[in-house]
mmCIF file of C-alpha atoms (C1' of nucleotides) in Angstrom:
data_model
loop_
_atom_site.group_PDB
_atom_site.id
_atom_site.type_symbol
_atom_site.label_atom_id
_atom_site.label_comp_id
_atom_site.label_asym_id
_atom_site.label_seq_id
_atom_site.Cartn_x
_atom_site.Cartn_y
_atom_site.Cartn_z
ATOM 1 C CA UNK A 1 -19.037 -14.353 3.778
ATOM 2 C CA UNK A 2 -20.354 -13.853 0.500
ATOM 3 C CA UNK A 3 -17.758 -11.499 -0.485
ATOM 4 C CA UNK A 4 -14.774 -14.164 0.126
ATOM 5 C CA UNK A 5 -16.886 -16.715 -2.453
ATOM 6 C CA UNK A 6 -16.807 -14.130 -5.158
ATOM 7 C CA UNK A 7 -13.043 -13.641 -4.469
ATOM 8 C CA UNK A 8 -12.214 -17.139 -5.044
ATOM 9 C CA UNK A 9 -14.435 -17.614 -8.604
ATOM 10 C CA UNK A 10 -12.383 -14.284 -10.042
ATOM 11 C CA UNK A 11 -9.365 -15.783 -8.998
ATOM 12 C CA UNK A 12 -9.977 -18.633 -10.845
ATOM 13 C CA UNK A 13 -7.384 -20.507 -13.198
ATOM 14 C CA UNK A 14 -7.485 -18.137 -15.753
ATOM 15 C CA UNK A 15 -5.879 -15.673 -13.887
ATOM 16 C CA UNK A 16 -3.368 -17.627 -12.316
ATOM 17 C CA UNK A 17 -2.117 -19.087 -15.781
ATOM 18 C CA UNK A 18 -2.071 -15.339 -16.607
ATOM 19 C CA UNK A 19 0.030 -15.040 -13.896
ATOM 20 C CA UNK A 20 2.727 -17.891 -14.659
ATOM 21 C CA UNK A 21 2.535 -16.747 -18.084
ATOM 22 C CA UNK A 22 3.649 -12.900 -16.785
ATOM 23 C CA UNK A 23 6.255 -14.599 -14.369
ATOM 24 C CA UNK A 24 7.789 -16.853 -17.566
ATOM 25 C CA UNK A 25 8.107 -13.565 -19.492
ATOM 26 C CA UNK A 26 9.791 -11.735 -16.488
ATOM 27 C CA UNK A 27 11.785 -14.655 -15.932
ATOM 28 C CA UNK A 28 13.085 -14.194 -19.463
ATOM 29 C CA UNK A 29 13.516 -10.416 -19.500
ATOM 30 C CA UNK A 30 15.504 -10.925 -16.593
ATOM 31 C CA UNK A 31 17.705 -13.442 -18.203
ATOM 32 C CA UNK A 32 18.194 -11.093 -20.878
ATOM 33 C CA UNK A 33 19.079 -8.771 -18.882
ATOM 34 C CA UNK A 34 21.686 -10.974 -17.228
ATOM 35 C CA UNK A 35 23.332 -11.476 -20.365
ATOM 36 C CA UNK A 36 23.220 -8.406 -21.386
ATOM 37 C CA UNK A 37 25.339 -7.408 -18.179
ATOM 38 C CA UNK A 38 27.841 -10.251 -18.564
ATOM 39 C CA UNK A 39 26.885 -11.961 -15.730
ATOM 40 C CA UNK A 40 28.626 -15.200 -15.722
ATOM 41 C CA UNK A 41 31.922 -15.588 -16.572
ATOM 42 C CA UNK A 42 34.184 -12.800 -15.709
ATOM 43 C CA UNK A 43 32.088 -10.412 -17.624
ATOM 44 C CA UNK A 44 34.033 -9.653 -21.101
ATOM 45 C CA UNK A 45 31.128 -10.279 -23.465
ATOM 46 C CA UNK A 46 27.806 -8.582 -22.192
ATOM 47 C CA UNK A 47 27.950 -5.250 -21.488
ATOM 48 C CA UNK A 48 28.639 -4.257 -24.967
ATOM 49 C CA UNK A 49 26.959 -0.871 -25.319
ATOM 50 C CA UNK A 50 25.840 -0.685 -21.870
ATOM 51 C CA UNK A 51 27.027 2.941 -20.122
ATOM 52 C CA UNK A 52 29.820 1.950 -18.084
ATOM 53 C CA UNK A 53 28.857 1.688 -14.473
ATOM 54 C CA UNK A 54 30.603 1.946 -11.281
ATOM 55 C CA UNK A 55 32.133 -1.687 -10.049
ATOM 56 C CA UNK A 56 30.006 -1.399 -6.453
ATOM 57 C CA UNK A 57 27.117 -0.878 -9.161
ATOM 58 C CA UNK A 58 27.803 -3.513 -11.050
ATOM 59 C CA UNK A 59 28.334 -5.700 -8.615
ATOM 60 C CA UNK A 60 25.218 -4.760 -6.772
ATOM 61 C CA UNK A 61 23.564 -5.103 -10.113
ATOM 62 C CA UNK A 62 24.438 -8.993 -10.815
ATOM 63 C CA UNK A 63 23.362 -9.933 -7.553
ATOM 64 C CA UNK A 64 19.802 -7.964 -7.793
ATOM 65 C CA UNK A 65 19.719 -10.352 -10.937
ATOM 66 C CA UNK A 66 20.470 -13.491 -9.629
ATOM 67 C CA UNK A 67 18.120 -12.557 -6.648
ATOM 68 C CA UNK A 68 15.442 -11.765 -9.350
ATOM 69 C CA UNK A 69 15.664 -15.106 -11.141
ATOM 70 C CA UNK A 70 15.505 -17.155 -7.996
ATOM 71 C CA UNK A 71 12.543 -15.757 -6.855
ATOM 72 C CA UNK A 72 10.925 -15.463 -10.325
ATOM 73 C CA UNK A 73 11.721 -19.461 -10.412
ATOM 74 C CA UNK A 74 10.187 -19.845 -7.356
ATOM 75 C CA UNK A 75 7.288 -17.697 -7.794
ATOM 76 C CA UNK A 76 6.973 -20.118 -11.216
ATOM 77 C CA UNK A 77 6.342 -23.206 -9.073
ATOM 78 C CA UNK A 78 4.387 -21.318 -6.554
ATOM 79 C CA UNK A 79 2.095 -20.179 -9.140
ATOM 80 C CA UNK A 80 1.580 -23.384 -10.967
ATOM 81 C CA UNK A 81 1.413 -25.121 -8.069
ATOM 82 C CA UNK A 82 -1.668 -22.974 -7.539
ATOM 83 C CA UNK A 83 -3.016 -23.682 -11.158
ATOM 84 C CA UNK A 84 -4.154 -27.067 -9.846
ATOM 85 C CA UNK A 85 -5.840 -25.834 -6.738
ATOM 86 C CA UNK A 86 -7.853 -22.953 -7.385
ATOM 87 C CA UNK A 87 -10.382 -23.672 -5.161
ATOM 88 C CA UNK A 88 -8.603 -23.618 -2.216
ATOM 89 C CA UNK A 89 -7.001 -20.593 -3.340
ATOM 90 C CA UNK A 90 -9.002 -17.610 -1.878
ATOM 91 C CA UNK A 91 -8.562 -19.134 1.544
ATOM 92 C CA UNK A 92 -5.183 -19.333 1.096
ATOM 93 C CA UNK A 93 -5.035 -15.855 0.243
ATOM 94 C CA UNK A 94 -6.625 -15.322 3.480
ATOM 95 C CA UNK A 95 -3.720 -17.053 5.489
ATOM 96 C CA UNK A 96 -1.157 -15.798 3.410
ATOM 97 C CA UNK A 97 -1.894 -12.364 2.577
ATOM 98 C CA UNK A 98 -2.956 -11.553 5.812
ATOM 99 C CA UNK A 99 -1.525 -11.743 9.992
ATOM 100 C CA UNK A 100 -2.762 -14.768 11.185
ATOM 101 C CA UNK A 101 -4.435 -12.531 13.874
ATOM 102 C CA UNK A 102 -5.693 -9.824 11.828
ATOM 103 C CA UNK A 103 -8.763 -11.170 9.656
ATOM 104 C CA UNK A 104 -10.898 -8.185 10.512
ATOM 105 C CA UNK A 105 -8.763 -5.658 8.510
ATOM 106 C CA UNK A 106 -8.072 -7.773 5.205
ATOM 107 C CA UNK A 107 -11.683 -8.850 5.382
ATOM 108 C CA UNK A 108 -12.833 -5.275 5.910
ATOM 109 C CA UNK A 109 -11.341 -2.873 3.548
ATOM 110 C CA UNK A 110 -10.765 -4.834 0.772
ATOM 111 C CA UNK A 111 -14.654 -6.652 1.162
ATOM 112 C CA UNK A 112 -16.020 -3.074 1.671
ATOM 113 C CA UNK A 113 -14.860 -1.872 -2.011
ATOM 114 C CA UNK A 114 -16.238 -4.827 -3.221
ATOM 115 C CA UNK A 115 -19.472 -4.308 -1.874
ATOM 116 C CA UNK A 116 -19.667 -0.323 -3.255
ATOM 117 C CA UNK A 117 -18.898 -1.813 -7.049
ATOM 118 C CA UNK A 118 -21.663 -4.526 -6.592
ATOM 119 C CA UNK A 119 -23.653 -2.327 -5.197
ATOM 120 C CA UNK A 120 -23.520 0.440 -7.885
ATOM 121 C CA UNK A 121 -23.760 -2.379 -10.183
ATOM 122 C CA UNK A 122 -26.923 -3.418 -9.028
ATOM 123 C CA UNK A 123 -28.324 -0.124 -8.527
ATOM 124 C CA UNK A 124 -27.746 0.852 -12.117
ATOM 125 C CA UNK A 125 -31.036 1.559 -13.006
ATOM 126 C CA UNK A 126 -30.607 5.138 -10.460
ATOM 127 C CA UNK A 127 -28.006 6.728 -9.558
ATOM 128 C CA UNK A 128 -25.403 5.535 -7.103
ATOM 129 C CA UNK A 129 -25.156 6.773 -3.755
ATOM 130 C CA UNK A 130 -22.327 6.029 -2.487
ATOM 131 C CA UNK A 131 -19.928 8.231 -2.079
ATOM 132 C CA UNK A 132 -17.856 8.383 -4.849
ATOM 133 C CA UNK A 133 -14.755 6.522 -3.958
ATOM 134 C CA UNK A 134 -14.455 3.434 -6.267
ATOM 135 C CA UNK A 135 -10.936 2.365 -6.295
ATOM 136 C CA UNK A 136 -9.830 0.203 -9.252
ATOM 137 C CA UNK A 137 -7.669 -2.057 -7.375
ATOM 138 C CA UNK A 138 -6.255 -2.494 -3.503
ATOM 139 C CA UNK A 139 -3.766 -3.881 -2.803
ATOM 140 C CA UNK A 140 -2.427 -5.025 0.880
ATOM 141 C CA UNK A 141 0.529 -5.075 1.792
ATOM 142 C CA UNK A 142 2.513 -6.193 5.227
ATOM 143 C CA UNK A 143 5.267 -3.582 6.229
ATOM 144 C CA UNK A 144 7.693 -4.554 8.798
ATOM 145 C CA UNK A 145 10.464 -2.347 9.984
ATOM 146 C CA UNK A 146 12.597 -3.164 13.018
ATOM 147 C CA UNK A 147 12.760 0.233 13.859
ATOM 148 C CA UNK A 148 9.756 1.153 15.533
ATOM 149 C CA UNK A 149 9.187 4.412 13.364
ATOM 150 C CA UNK A 150 6.757 2.982 11.920
ATOM 151 C CA UNK A 151 6.345 1.546 7.937
ATOM 152 C CA UNK A 152 8.341 2.459 5.306
ATOM 153 C CA UNK A 153 7.612 5.348 3.296
ATOM 154 C CA UNK A 154 6.454 3.996 -0.213
ATOM 155 C CA UNK A 155 7.199 6.462 -1.935
ATOM 156 C CA UNK A 156 4.123 8.974 -2.397
ATOM 157 C CA UNK A 157 3.509 11.121 -0.115
ATOM 158 C CA UNK A 158 0.082 11.031 1.634
ATOM 159 C CA UNK A 159 -2.215 13.064 3.542
ATOM 160 C CA UNK A 160 -3.590 11.558 6.525
ATOM 161 C CA UNK A 161 -7.463 12.334 6.560
ATOM 162 C CA UNK A 162 -9.107 10.173 9.686
ATOM 163 C CA UNK A 163 -8.538 7.541 11.529
ATOM 164 C CA UNK A 164 -10.491 4.898 13.325
ATOM 165 C CA UNK A 165 -10.762 2.483 15.990
ATOM 166 C CA UNK A 166 -11.569 -0.999 14.276
ATOM 167 C CA UNK A 167 -13.883 -3.055 15.822
ATOM 168 C CA UNK A 168 -11.705 -6.423 16.731
ATOM 169 C CA UNK A 169 -8.766 -4.478 16.418
ATOM 170 C CA UNK A 170 -6.275 -3.541 18.882
ATOM 171 C CA UNK A 171 -4.970 -0.595 16.620
ATOM 172 C CA UNK A 172 -7.181 1.936 15.275
ATOM 173 C CA UNK A 173 -7.040 2.498 11.312
ATOM 174 C CA UNK A 174 -5.560 5.208 9.533
ATOM 175 C CA UNK A 175 -6.757 6.600 6.460
ATOM 176 C CA UNK A 176 -4.540 8.082 3.867
ATOM 177 C CA UNK A 177 -4.712 10.127 0.564
ATOM 178 C CA UNK A 178 -1.930 11.404 -2.250
ATOM 179 C CA UNK A 179 -1.381 14.708 -1.199
ATOM 180 C CA UNK A 180 -1.954 15.832 -4.486
ATOM 181 C CA UNK A 181 -5.561 14.795 -5.062
ATOM 182 C CA UNK A 182 -6.904 18.458 -5.176
ATOM 183 C CA UNK A 183 -3.779 19.388 -7.245
ATOM 184 C CA UNK A 184 -3.441 16.937 -9.475
ATOM 185 C CA UNK A 185 -6.592 14.401 -8.961
ATOM 186 C CA UNK A 186 -4.522 12.038 -7.511
ATOM 187 C CA UNK A 187 -7.064 9.679 -6.491
ATOM 188 C CA UNK A 188 -4.891 7.150 -4.591
ATOM 189 C CA UNK A 189 -5.320 6.369 -1.067
ATOM 190 C CA UNK A 190 -4.364 4.122 1.445
ATOM 191 C CA UNK A 191 -5.535 2.643 4.839
ATOM 192 C CA UNK A 192 -2.819 1.776 7.271
ATOM 193 C CA UNK A 193 -3.173 -0.196 10.627
ATOM 194 C CA UNK A 194 -1.036 -2.089 12.608
ATOM 195 C CA UNK A 195 -1.124 -5.590 13.215
ATOM 196 C CA UNK A 196 -2.936 -7.160 16.431
ATOM 197 C CA UNK A 197 0.005 -9.488 16.754
ATOM 198 C CA UNK A 198 2.942 -7.479 15.891
ATOM 199 C CA UNK A 199 3.046 -3.547 16.580
ATOM 200 C CA UNK A 200 5.887 -3.941 14.224
ATOM 201 C CA UNK A 201 3.650 -5.029 11.310
ATOM 202 C CA UNK A 202 1.580 -2.966 9.491
ATOM 203 C CA UNK A 203 -1.368 -3.598 7.466
ATOM 204 C CA UNK A 204 -1.432 -1.119 4.619
ATOM 205 C CA UNK A 205 -4.110 -1.524 1.844
ATOM 206 C CA UNK A 206 -3.737 0.437 -1.393
ATOM 207 C CA UNK A 207 -6.963 1.575 -3.019
ATOM 208 C CA UNK A 208 -6.567 3.108 -6.794
ATOM 209 C CA UNK A 209 -3.874 4.522 -8.504
ATOM 210 C CA UNK A 210 -1.311 7.303 -8.376
ATOM 211 C CA UNK A 211 -2.372 9.566 -11.372
ATOM 212 C CA UNK A 212 0.368 12.257 -9.940
ATOM 213 C CA UNK A 213 3.421 13.009 -11.389
ATOM 214 C CA UNK A 214 4.953 13.396 -8.129
ATOM 215 C CA UNK A 215 4.276 10.052 -6.425
ATOM 216 C CA UNK A 216 7.142 8.420 -8.060
ATOM 217 C CA UNK A 217 9.433 11.172 -9.285
ATOM 218 C CA UNK A 218 9.715 13.028 -6.171
ATOM 219 C CA UNK A 219 11.299 10.481 -4.269
ATOM 220 C CA UNK A 220 12.679 12.778 -2.090
ATOM 221 C CA UNK A 221 9.665 14.770 -0.966
ATOM 222 C CA UNK A 222 8.224 11.394 -0.122
ATOM 223 C CA UNK A 223 9.977 11.467 2.483
ATOM 224 C CA UNK A 224 8.079 13.661 4.320
ATOM 225 C CA UNK A 225 5.169 11.081 3.120
ATOM 226 C CA UNK A 226 6.388 8.905 5.713
ATOM 227 C CA UNK A 227 3.966 10.258 8.210
ATOM 228 C CA UNK A 228 1.852 6.992 6.878
ATOM 229 C CA UNK A 229 0.433 5.384 9.794
ATOM 230 C CA UNK A 230 2.706 7.449 12.168
ATOM 231 C CA UNK A 231 -0.555 8.120 14.413
ATOM 232 C CA UNK A 232 1.453 7.025 16.958
ATOM 233 C CA UNK A 233 4.446 8.328 16.286
ATOM 234 C CA UNK A 234 3.562 11.744 16.144
ATOM 235 C CA UNK A 235 5.675 12.801 18.412
ATOM 236 C CA UNK A 236 9.003 11.030 17.344
ATOM 237 C CA UNK A 237 9.501 12.190 14.266
ATOM 238 C CA UNK A 238 11.919 10.362 12.080
ATOM 239 C CA UNK A 239 14.541 11.739 10.771
ATOM 240 C CA UNK A 240 15.279 11.479 7.077
ATOM 241 C CA UNK A 241 18.659 9.967 7.357
ATOM 242 C CA UNK A 242 17.265 7.071 9.054
ATOM 243 C CA UNK A 243 15.428 6.742 5.658
ATOM 244 C CA UNK A 244 17.855 6.891 3.700
ATOM 245 C CA UNK A 245 19.872 4.551 5.572
ATOM 246 C CA UNK A 246 17.023 2.082 5.614
ATOM 247 C CA UNK A 247 16.906 -1.109 3.464
ATOM 248 C CA UNK A 248 14.399 -2.988 2.411
ATOM 249 C CA UNK A 249 13.258 -6.075 1.483
ATOM 250 C CA UNK A 250 10.234 -7.093 0.155
ATOM 251 C CA UNK A 251 8.680 -10.464 0.637
ATOM 252 C CA UNK A 252 5.851 -11.017 -1.287
ATOM 253 C CA UNK A 253 3.396 -13.644 -0.077
ATOM 254 C CA UNK A 254 0.331 -13.170 -1.940
ATOM 255 C CA UNK A 255 1.728 -14.818 -5.080
ATOM 256 C CA UNK A 256 0.190 -17.921 -3.294
ATOM 257 C CA UNK A 257 -3.411 -16.375 -4.141
ATOM 258 C CA UNK A 258 -3.446 -14.955 -7.152
ATOM 259 C CA UNK A 259 -0.200 -12.342 -7.503
ATOM 260 C CA UNK A 260 1.383 -9.941 -5.729
ATOM 261 C CA UNK A 261 1.966 -6.170 -5.767
ATOM 262 C CA UNK A 262 3.061 -2.938 -4.399
ATOM 263 C CA UNK A 263 3.715 0.543 -5.827
ATOM 264 C CA UNK A 264 6.939 0.420 -3.492
ATOM 265 C CA UNK A 265 9.367 2.775 -4.531
ATOM 266 C CA UNK A 266 12.058 3.529 -2.312
ATOM 267 C CA UNK A 267 12.861 6.929 -2.767
ATOM 268 C CA UNK A 268 16.593 8.262 -2.551
ATOM 269 C CA UNK A 269 17.913 5.300 -1.156
ATOM 270 C CA UNK A 270 20.915 5.076 -3.723
ATOM 271 C CA UNK A 271 22.691 2.641 -1.000
ATOM 272 C CA UNK A 272 20.390 0.181 -0.608
ATOM 273 C CA UNK A 273 19.617 -2.841 -2.105
ATOM 274 C CA UNK A 274 16.065 -4.190 -2.119
ATOM 275 C CA UNK A 275 15.463 -7.775 -2.420
ATOM 276 C CA UNK A 276 12.210 -9.355 -3.425
ATOM 277 C CA UNK A 277 10.931 -12.435 -3.427
ATOM 278 C CA UNK A 278 7.568 -14.110 -4.409
ATOM 279 C CA UNK A 279 6.304 -16.393 -2.975
ATOM 280 C CA UNK A 280 7.391 -16.172 0.277
ATOM 281 C CA UNK A 281 10.788 -17.669 1.081
ATOM 282 C CA UNK A 282 14.352 -16.600 1.886
ATOM 283 C CA UNK A 283 15.665 -12.933 0.954
ATOM 284 C CA UNK A 284 18.588 -11.597 0.260
ATOM 285 C CA UNK A 285 21.526 -10.124 2.035
ATOM 286 C CA UNK A 286 20.530 -6.927 3.046
ATOM 287 C CA UNK A 287 22.281 -4.090 4.011
ATOM 288 C CA UNK A 288 20.456 -2.591 7.412
ATOM 289 C CA UNK A 289 17.160 -3.606 7.823
ATOM 290 C CA UNK A 290 13.969 -4.396 7.863
ATOM 291 C CA UNK A 291 12.233 -6.831 6.944
ATOM 292 C CA UNK A 292 9.291 -6.028 4.534
ATOM 293 C CA UNK A 293 6.810 -8.533 3.774
ATOM 294 C CA UNK A 294 3.939 -7.717 1.750
ATOM 295 C CA UNK A 295 0.833 -9.556 0.890
ATOM 296 C CA UNK A 296 -1.255 -8.077 -1.665
ATOM 297 C CA UNK A 297 -4.594 -9.080 -1.837
ATOM 298 C CA UNK A 298 -7.191 -8.365 -4.439
ATOM 299 C CA UNK A 299 -10.639 -7.620 -5.100
ATOM 300 C CA UNK A 300 -10.564 -5.271 -7.881
ATOM 301 C CA UNK A 301 -12.681 -5.292 -10.971
ATOM 302 C CA UNK A 302 -9.480 -6.344 -12.979
ATOM 303 C CA UNK A 303 -9.578 -9.629 -11.106
ATOM 304 C CA UNK A 304 -8.703 -11.196 -14.076
ATOM 305 C CA UNK A 305 -5.454 -8.995 -15.880
ATOM 306 C CA UNK A 306 -2.708 -8.695 -14.116
ATOM 307 C CA UNK A 307 0.842 -7.090 -14.760
ATOM 308 C CA UNK A 308 4.137 -6.946 -13.355
ATOM 309 C CA UNK A 309 6.115 -4.094 -14.233
ATOM 310 C CA UNK A 310 9.851 -3.955 -13.406
ATOM 311 C CA UNK A 311 11.598 -0.616 -14.155
ATOM 312 C CA UNK A 312 15.218 -1.443 -14.612
ATOM 313 C CA UNK A 313 16.739 1.212 -15.996
ATOM 314 C CA UNK A 314 19.917 3.083 -15.990
ATOM 315 C CA UNK A 315 20.067 4.578 -12.678
ATOM 316 C CA UNK A 316 17.728 1.592 -11.558
ATOM 317 C CA UNK A 317 20.131 1.400 -8.461
ATOM 318 C CA UNK A 318 18.503 4.620 -7.221
ATOM 319 C CA UNK A 319 15.427 4.032 -7.633
ATOM 320 C CA UNK A 320 13.229 0.735 -7.925
ATOM 321 C CA UNK A 321 9.865 0.624 -9.261
ATOM 322 C CA UNK A 322 7.963 -2.575 -8.501
ATOM 323 C CA UNK A 323 4.317 -2.560 -9.173
ATOM 324 C CA UNK A 324 1.710 -4.405 -10.276
ATOM 325 C CA UNK A 325 -1.868 -4.615 -11.105
ATOM 326 C CA UNK A 326 -4.715 -6.904 -10.727
ATOM 327 C "C1'" DC B 1 0.665 32.576 6.787
ATOM 328 C "C1'" DA B 2 0.055 27.740 4.183
ATOM 329 C "C1'" DT B 3 0.202 23.092 5.399
ATOM 330 C "C1'" DA B 4 -0.482 18.763 7.820
ATOM 331 C "C1'" DT B 5 -2.734 16.393 11.310
ATOM 332 C "C1'" DT B 6 -6.208 15.401 14.808
ATOM 333 C "C1'" DT B 7 -10.840 14.289 16.207
ATOM 334 C "C1'" DG B 8 -15.695 14.435 16.477
ATOM 335 C "C1'" DA B 9 -19.425 13.713 13.674
ATOM 336 C "C1'" DC B 10 -22.178 12.886 9.384
ATOM 337 C "C1'" DC B 11 -23.188 9.147 5.324
ATOM 338 C "C1'" DG B 12 -24.337 5.211 3.225
ATOM 339 C "C1'" DC B 13 -24.277 0.506 4.186
ATOM 340 C "C1'" DT B 14 -25.788 -4.127 6.562
ATOM 341 C "C1'" DA C 1 -28.032 0.133 15.546
ATOM 342 C "C1'" DG C 2 -23.534 -0.261 14.116
ATOM 343 C "C1'" DC C 3 -19.770 -0.290 11.592
ATOM 344 C "C1'" DG C 4 -16.761 1.322 8.633
ATOM 345 C "C1'" DG C 5 -14.987 5.427 5.774
ATOM 346 C "C1'" DT C 6 -15.203 10.334 5.035
ATOM 347 C "C1'" DC C 7 -15.678 15.395 6.018
ATOM 348 C "C1'" DA C 8 -14.330 19.302 7.941
ATOM 349 C "C1'" DA C 9 -13.075 22.631 12.172
ATOM 350 C "C1'" DA C 10 -10.007 22.892 15.144
ATOM 351 C "C1'" DT C 11 -5.083 22.578 16.371
ATOM 352 C "C1'" DA C 12 -0.275 21.926 15.700
ATOM 353 C "C1'" DT C 13 3.557 22.377 13.160
ATOM 354 C "C1'" DG C 14 7.304 24.693 10.432
#
DNA sequence: CATATTTGACCGCT
DNA sequence: AGCGGTCAAATATG
C-alpha cells in the first residue's frame, strides 16, 4: 500500500515527459534509418554506402522499420496522454502491467526491493543488515508462449537457485541468477512465476543488470539458459531446434505507466522476426508463434531516467537487442 | 567429474 | 509468526 504510493510519486510527470522525449528521439532515428534503407519508392536512392543486403533481409528490415515507426507513434501518443494523468498512472501500472489476477507477484517482488532500498537508507547511520542484494532496477515481463515449453529464452544464461511457493499464487516462483555470477561477478537475477490465470503466461521480474560479457554475446550458449522457469518442465527438455524456430512478438504495455523494457535478446534466431509494440496494440506478423507480452514495471532508484536503446546494426536481423532502463 | 537443479533450512523484514 | 528471498547439501544430468 505504502509502496505503491511512493511509486506513484516517483513516476511523476517529469519521467513521463522524458519518456515522450526519448520516444520522439527514437522516432527520428528510426526515420533516419528508414531513409537510409530507401524504404519508400522502389528504393533507388537511399542505401548509398550501406552494405549490400540480401533481398529477403532487406524486406524484413523494411517491415521491421515500418512496424517500429507505427509502434513508436502509438507509444508517443500513449505517453503523452499519460502525461496528463500522472496521478492515475501508478494504478494503471498495476492493471496494465500485471496479470489481471496476479497481484501478488507484481506487488511482492517489486515492493520488496523498494523496501530494501529505503530500509537501508533509513539505517544509514548503521550498517545495513539486509542481505547485499540491492538491484538498480527491476522489470516485470510477461512472457507468453503458445508452446507449453516454458517462457522463451531471453538470451542470458541463468542458474536456478531456489523456488518458493508464494502465498495466494497457484504456481511457485522460481529464482534465477546469472550463471556467470561467480566467474564474472554478474549480479543479474530474475524471478519467474506462472500467472495464476494462464499457465502459459509467465511473470518474469528482472533484478539488476548483466555485467557479464556472455549474456549478450553467446546467444547460442544461452539456449541452455532457457531452463528458466522450467521448474515444471524439467522432465521434458526442449530441443534447441524448437527455440531456433521460434519467433516472438513483444508487446510492451508498460508504457501506459512509465515505460517499458526488457533485455530480450533473441539468440540465434536468424530467421525469426521480432515485432514489438509499445502501448499494447496489435502486432505484426510473426512467423511462428508465440505471443509475448511484456509488461515492465519499475521501482528503482533510477525512476526518473529512462533510456531506450535499440541496437540496429548490420546484423540486427540475427540478433535484436532491445533494452531499456528506468 | 563438473555443472545444474531440487529442496529444506535459514535469514531478515513486516 | 508468517512471508519472501537466499543458501547450501543432496541429487540429477551430461
